[in-house]
mmCIF file of C-alpha atoms in Angstrom:
data_model
loop_
_atom_site.group_PDB
_atom_site.id
_atom_site.type_symbol
_atom_site.label_atom_id
_atom_site.label_comp_id
_atom_site.label_asym_id
_atom_site.label_seq_id
_atom_site.Cartn_x
_atom_site.Cartn_y
_atom_site.Cartn_z
ATOM 1 C CA MET A 7 75.728 94.707 104.192
ATOM 2 C CA THR A 8 74.899 91.158 105.672
ATOM 3 C CA MET A 9 74.049 91.092 109.470
ATOM 4 C CA GLN A 10 77.687 89.119 110.019
ATOM 5 C CA GLN A 11 79.649 92.464 108.320
ATOM 6 C CA ASN A 12 76.765 94.061 111.087
ATOM 7 C CA THR A 13 78.101 92.032 113.273
ATOM 8 C CA ILE A 14 81.391 93.118 113.009
ATOM 9 C CA LYS A 15 81.759 96.701 112.258
ATOM 10 C CA LYS A 16 80.076 97.720 115.887
ATOM 11 C CA LYS A 17 82.281 95.396 117.477
ATOM 12 C CA SER A 18 85.172 96.971 115.398
ATOM 13 C CA VAL A 19 83.672 100.573 116.457
ATOM 14 C CA ALA A 20 83.611 98.984 120.664
ATOM 15 C CA LYS A 21 86.946 98.252 120.595
ATOM 16 C CA LEU A 22 87.949 101.442 119.079
ATOM 17 C CA ALA A 23 85.920 103.611 121.990
ATOM 18 C CA LEU A 24 87.823 100.909 124.569
ATOM 19 C CA THR A 25 90.916 101.856 123.603
ATOM 20 C CA SER A 26 90.663 105.400 123.170
ATOM 21 C CA LEU A 27 88.772 105.346 127.465
ATOM 22 C CA SER A 28 91.966 102.934 128.504
ATOM 23 C CA LEU A 29 94.041 105.658 126.536
ATOM 24 C CA SER A 30 92.036 108.555 128.428
ATOM 25 C CA ALA A 31 92.568 106.644 131.736
ATOM 26 C CA ILE A 32 95.786 106.438 132.278
ATOM 27 C CA LEU A 33 97.092 109.646 130.795
ATOM 28 C CA ALA A 34 94.582 110.779 133.940
ATOM 29 C CA LEU A 35 96.882 109.052 135.893
ATOM 30 C CA SER A 36 100.234 110.263 134.740
ATOM 31 C CA ALA A 37 98.485 113.685 135.727
ATOM 32 C CA CYS A 38 99.072 112.224 139.393
ATOM 33 C CA ASN A 39 102.567 112.365 139.350
ATOM 34 C CA GLY A 40 102.778 115.977 137.514
ATOM 35 C CA GLY A 41 102.561 114.282 133.816
ATOM 36 C CA ASP A 42 106.805 113.419 134.508
ATOM 37 C CA ASN A 43 107.283 110.345 132.840
ATOM 38 C CA THR A 44 111.269 109.715 132.736
ATOM 39 C CA ALA A 45 113.363 106.998 130.466
ATOM 40 C CA ALA A 46 113.884 106.228 134.102
ATOM 41 C CA GLU A 47 110.656 104.205 133.974
ATOM 42 C CA GLU A 48 111.531 101.940 130.951
ATOM 43 C CA PRO A 49 113.500 99.119 131.345
ATOM 44 C CA ALA A 50 115.773 98.888 128.438
ATOM 45 C CA THR A 51 115.427 96.460 125.073
ATOM 46 C CA THR A 52 119.094 96.695 124.128
ATOM 47 C CA THR A 53 120.655 92.629 124.095
ATOM 48 C CA GLU A 54 123.762 93.934 122.591
ATOM 49 C CA THR A 55 126.890 93.757 124.292
ATOM 50 C CA GLU A 56 129.889 95.056 123.854
ATOM 51 C CA THR A 57 133.544 93.139 124.122
ATOM 52 C CA GLU A 58 136.689 94.498 124.303
ATOM 53 C CA THR A 59 139.725 92.640 122.898
ATOM 54 C CA VAL A 60 143.686 92.975 124.859
ATOM 55 C CA ALA A 61 146.324 91.844 123.777
ATOM 56 C CA VAL A 62 148.171 89.140 125.999
ATOM 57 C CA GLU A 63 152.181 88.490 125.080
ATOM 58 C CA PRO A 64 152.984 85.778 126.411
ATOM 59 C CA GLU A 65 155.245 85.636 129.483
ATOM 60 C CA ALA A 66 159.363 84.408 128.620
ATOM 61 C CA PRO A 67 159.948 80.951 130.650
ATOM 62 C CA VAL A 68 161.022 80.224 133.658
ATOM 63 C CA THR A 69 164.480 78.233 133.317
ATOM 64 C CA GLU A 70 165.700 75.957 135.746
ATOM 65 C CA THR A 71 169.015 78.188 136.415
ATOM 66 C CA GLU A 72 167.142 81.448 137.431
ATOM 67 C CA VAL A 73 166.523 82.478 140.623
ATOM 68 C CA VAL A 74 164.716 84.874 141.184
ATOM 69 C CA THR A 75 165.201 86.175 144.579
ATOM 70 C CA PRO A 76 162.541 89.133 146.017
ATOM 71 C CA GLU A 77 163.767 92.702 147.107
ATOM 72 C CA PRO A 78 163.971 93.255 151.157
ATOM 73 C CA ALA A 79 161.038 95.979 151.993
ATOM 74 C CA VAL A 80 162.314 98.889 152.676
ATOM 75 C CA GLU A 81 160.377 100.428 155.745
ATOM 76 C CA ALA A 82 158.832 103.700 155.456
ATOM 77 C CA GLU A 83 159.726 106.199 158.554
ATOM 78 C CA PRO A 84 155.710 107.675 159.598
ATOM 79 C CA THR A 85 155.883 111.020 158.573
ATOM 80 C CA GLU A 86 152.761 113.643 160.228
ATOM 81 C CA VAL A 87 149.468 114.324 158.341
ATOM 82 C CA PRO A 88 148.442 117.164 159.306
ATOM 83 C CA VAL A 89 144.761 117.376 160.752
ATOM 84 C CA VAL A 90 142.400 119.705 159.673
ATOM 85 C CA GLU A 91 139.750 121.451 160.989
ATOM 86 C CA ALA A 92 136.252 120.900 158.476
ATOM 87 C CA GLU A 93 134.438 124.453 158.611
ATOM 88 C CA PRO A 94 131.334 123.955 159.851
ATOM 89 C CA GLU A 95 129.034 124.077 156.849
ATOM 90 C CA ALA A 96 125.967 126.910 156.998
ATOM 91 C CA ALA A 97 122.600 125.102 157.626
ATOM 92 C CA ALA A 98 120.655 125.618 154.544
ATOM 93 C CA GLU A 99 117.694 128.313 155.083
ATOM 94 C CA PRO A 100 114.223 126.798 155.231
ATOM 95 C CA GLU A 101 112.067 127.727 151.835
ATOM 96 C CA VAL A 102 109.541 130.299 152.672
ATOM 97 C CA LEU A 103 106.293 129.508 151.332
ATOM 98 C CA ALA A 104 102.637 130.844 151.147
ATOM 99 C CA ALA A 105 100.729 130.513 154.159
ATOM 100 C CA ASP A 106 98.621 128.423 151.448
ATOM 101 C CA ALA A 107 100.624 126.775 149.398
ATOM 102 C CA GLY A 108 99.861 123.568 150.408
ATOM 103 C CA ALA A 109 96.281 124.484 149.493
ATOM 104 C CA GLN A 110 97.596 125.807 146.201
ATOM 105 C CA LEU A 111 100.014 122.686 145.571
ATOM 106 C CA TYR A 112 96.895 120.383 146.002
ATOM 107 C CA GLU A 113 94.503 121.760 143.819
ATOM 108 C CA LYS A 114 97.174 122.316 141.439
ATOM 109 C CA GLN A 115 97.993 118.546 141.985
ATOM 110 C CA CYS A 116 97.169 116.061 144.260
ATOM 111 C CA LYS A 117 93.568 116.908 144.014
ATOM 112 C CA VAL A 118 93.534 114.336 140.551
ATOM 113 C CA CYS A 119 93.909 111.167 142.463
ATOM 114 C CA HIS A 120 93.256 112.130 146.419
ATOM 115 C CA GLU A 121 89.753 113.243 145.309
ATOM 116 C CA ASN A 122 88.059 110.494 143.815
ATOM 117 C CA GLY A 123 90.879 107.443 145.628
ATOM 118 C CA LEU A 124 92.655 106.931 142.451
ATOM 119 C CA LEU A 125 95.762 104.248 142.599
ATOM 120 C CA ASP A 126 94.163 104.174 146.996
ATOM 121 C CA ALA A 127 95.707 107.169 147.747
ATOM 122 C CA PRO A 128 92.940 108.188 150.687
ATOM 123 C CA LYS A 129 90.220 110.445 149.478
ATOM 124 C CA PHE A 130 90.686 114.049 151.545
ATOM 125 C CA GLY A 131 89.067 114.753 154.317
ATOM 126 C CA ASP A 132 87.943 111.104 155.002
ATOM 127 C CA LYS A 133 88.843 110.063 158.339
ATOM 128 C CA GLU A 134 89.043 106.240 157.998
ATOM 129 C CA ALA A 135 90.303 106.438 154.890
ATOM 130 C CA TRP A 136 93.411 108.493 156.263
ATOM 131 C CA ALA A 137 93.683 106.641 159.663
ATOM 132 C CA PRO A 138 96.300 103.896 159.119
ATOM 133 C CA HIS A 139 98.819 106.852 157.441
ATOM 134 C CA LEU A 140 98.006 109.327 160.571
ATOM 135 C CA ALA A 141 99.174 105.582 162.309
ATOM 136 C CA LYS A 142 102.732 106.745 161.025
ATOM 137 C CA ASP A 143 104.549 109.863 161.817
ATOM 138 C CA ILE A 144 104.297 112.923 159.464
ATOM 139 C CA GLU A 145 108.204 112.897 159.123
ATOM 140 C CA THR A 146 107.554 109.207 157.377
ATOM 141 C CA LEU A 147 104.197 111.298 155.338
ATOM 142 C CA HIS A 148 106.388 113.505 153.916
ATOM 143 C CA MET A 149 109.419 110.964 152.360
ATOM 144 C CA HIS A 150 106.545 109.416 151.015
ATOM 145 C CA SER A 151 104.981 112.581 149.039
ATOM 146 C CA ALA A 152 107.948 113.817 148.118
ATOM 147 C CA LYS A 153 109.807 110.891 147.315
ATOM 148 C CA GLY A 154 107.249 108.247 145.931
ATOM 149 C CA PHE A 155 105.972 105.006 148.061
ATOM 150 C CA ASN A 156 103.997 102.345 147.216
ATOM 151 C CA LYS A 157 101.364 103.001 144.186
ATOM 152 C CA MET A 158 102.493 106.889 145.815
ATOM 153 C CA PRO A 159 104.119 108.524 142.535
ATOM 154 C CA ALA A 160 107.138 111.109 144.204
ATOM 155 C CA GLN A 161 105.832 114.998 144.028
ATOM 156 C CA ALA A 162 108.752 116.811 144.327
ATOM 157 C CA VAL A 163 109.938 116.508 141.179
ATOM 158 C CA GLY A 164 110.285 119.725 138.095
ATOM 159 C CA ASP A 165 109.158 122.869 139.332
ATOM 160 C CA VAL A 166 107.681 121.601 142.879
ATOM 161 C CA THR A 167 109.949 121.384 146.003
ATOM 162 C CA GLU A 168 110.290 119.005 148.527
ATOM 163 C CA ALA A 169 109.084 121.934 151.575
ATOM 164 C CA GLN A 170 105.685 122.701 149.435
ATOM 165 C CA VAL A 171 104.317 119.008 148.876
ATOM 166 C CA HIS A 172 105.612 118.503 152.459
ATOM 167 C CA ALA A 173 102.974 121.637 153.143
ATOM 168 C CA ALA A 174 100.405 119.769 150.790
ATOM 169 C CA VAL A 175 100.711 116.431 152.778
ATOM 170 C CA ASP A 176 99.673 118.857 155.867
ATOM 171 C CA TYR A 177 97.106 120.777 154.575
ATOM 172 C CA MET A 178 95.472 116.865 154.300
ATOM 173 C CA VAL A 179 96.309 115.658 157.291
ATOM 174 C CA ALA A 180 94.807 118.736 158.474
ATOM 175 C CA ALA A 181 91.423 117.753 157.044
ATOM 176 C CA ALA A 182 91.504 114.349 157.607
ATOM 177 C CA ARG A 183 92.027 114.885 162.020
#
């Protein structure tokens, strides 16, 4: 094998190693949202469009001798509509969680990003990193965590409820105060 072939072979091995490391990083990042990558994130690639053919019949020509007179409008007498009062909906019962539900979800799902600061996530217990987030009210933090915001993927997906996400947020906020 020549020296040039040996160099090319080393570059190919290096590219393969870089590709596998990149793939590993992508898989680790997808774990931040529980690995729930839905098709809604993929852009549509179909360029075909459907058209509908509609047959239009030509109108009959209007002659000069034909006169169209509009019919007079008939006023309807107002009728009374009975008012039905809706029964108030029963308030949904809050989900009862275990005392350590927040810690459990943090260990299972949140730790992937918040332990290492992936996707600019504030590190667990780092008061300085959490300060801008704590400046917002807790309801905003709950909503952003459950539904997603900026780089923070939605966490209330699959079998994870919003109440569990709120408990995990409360757990992380308590550690940062």
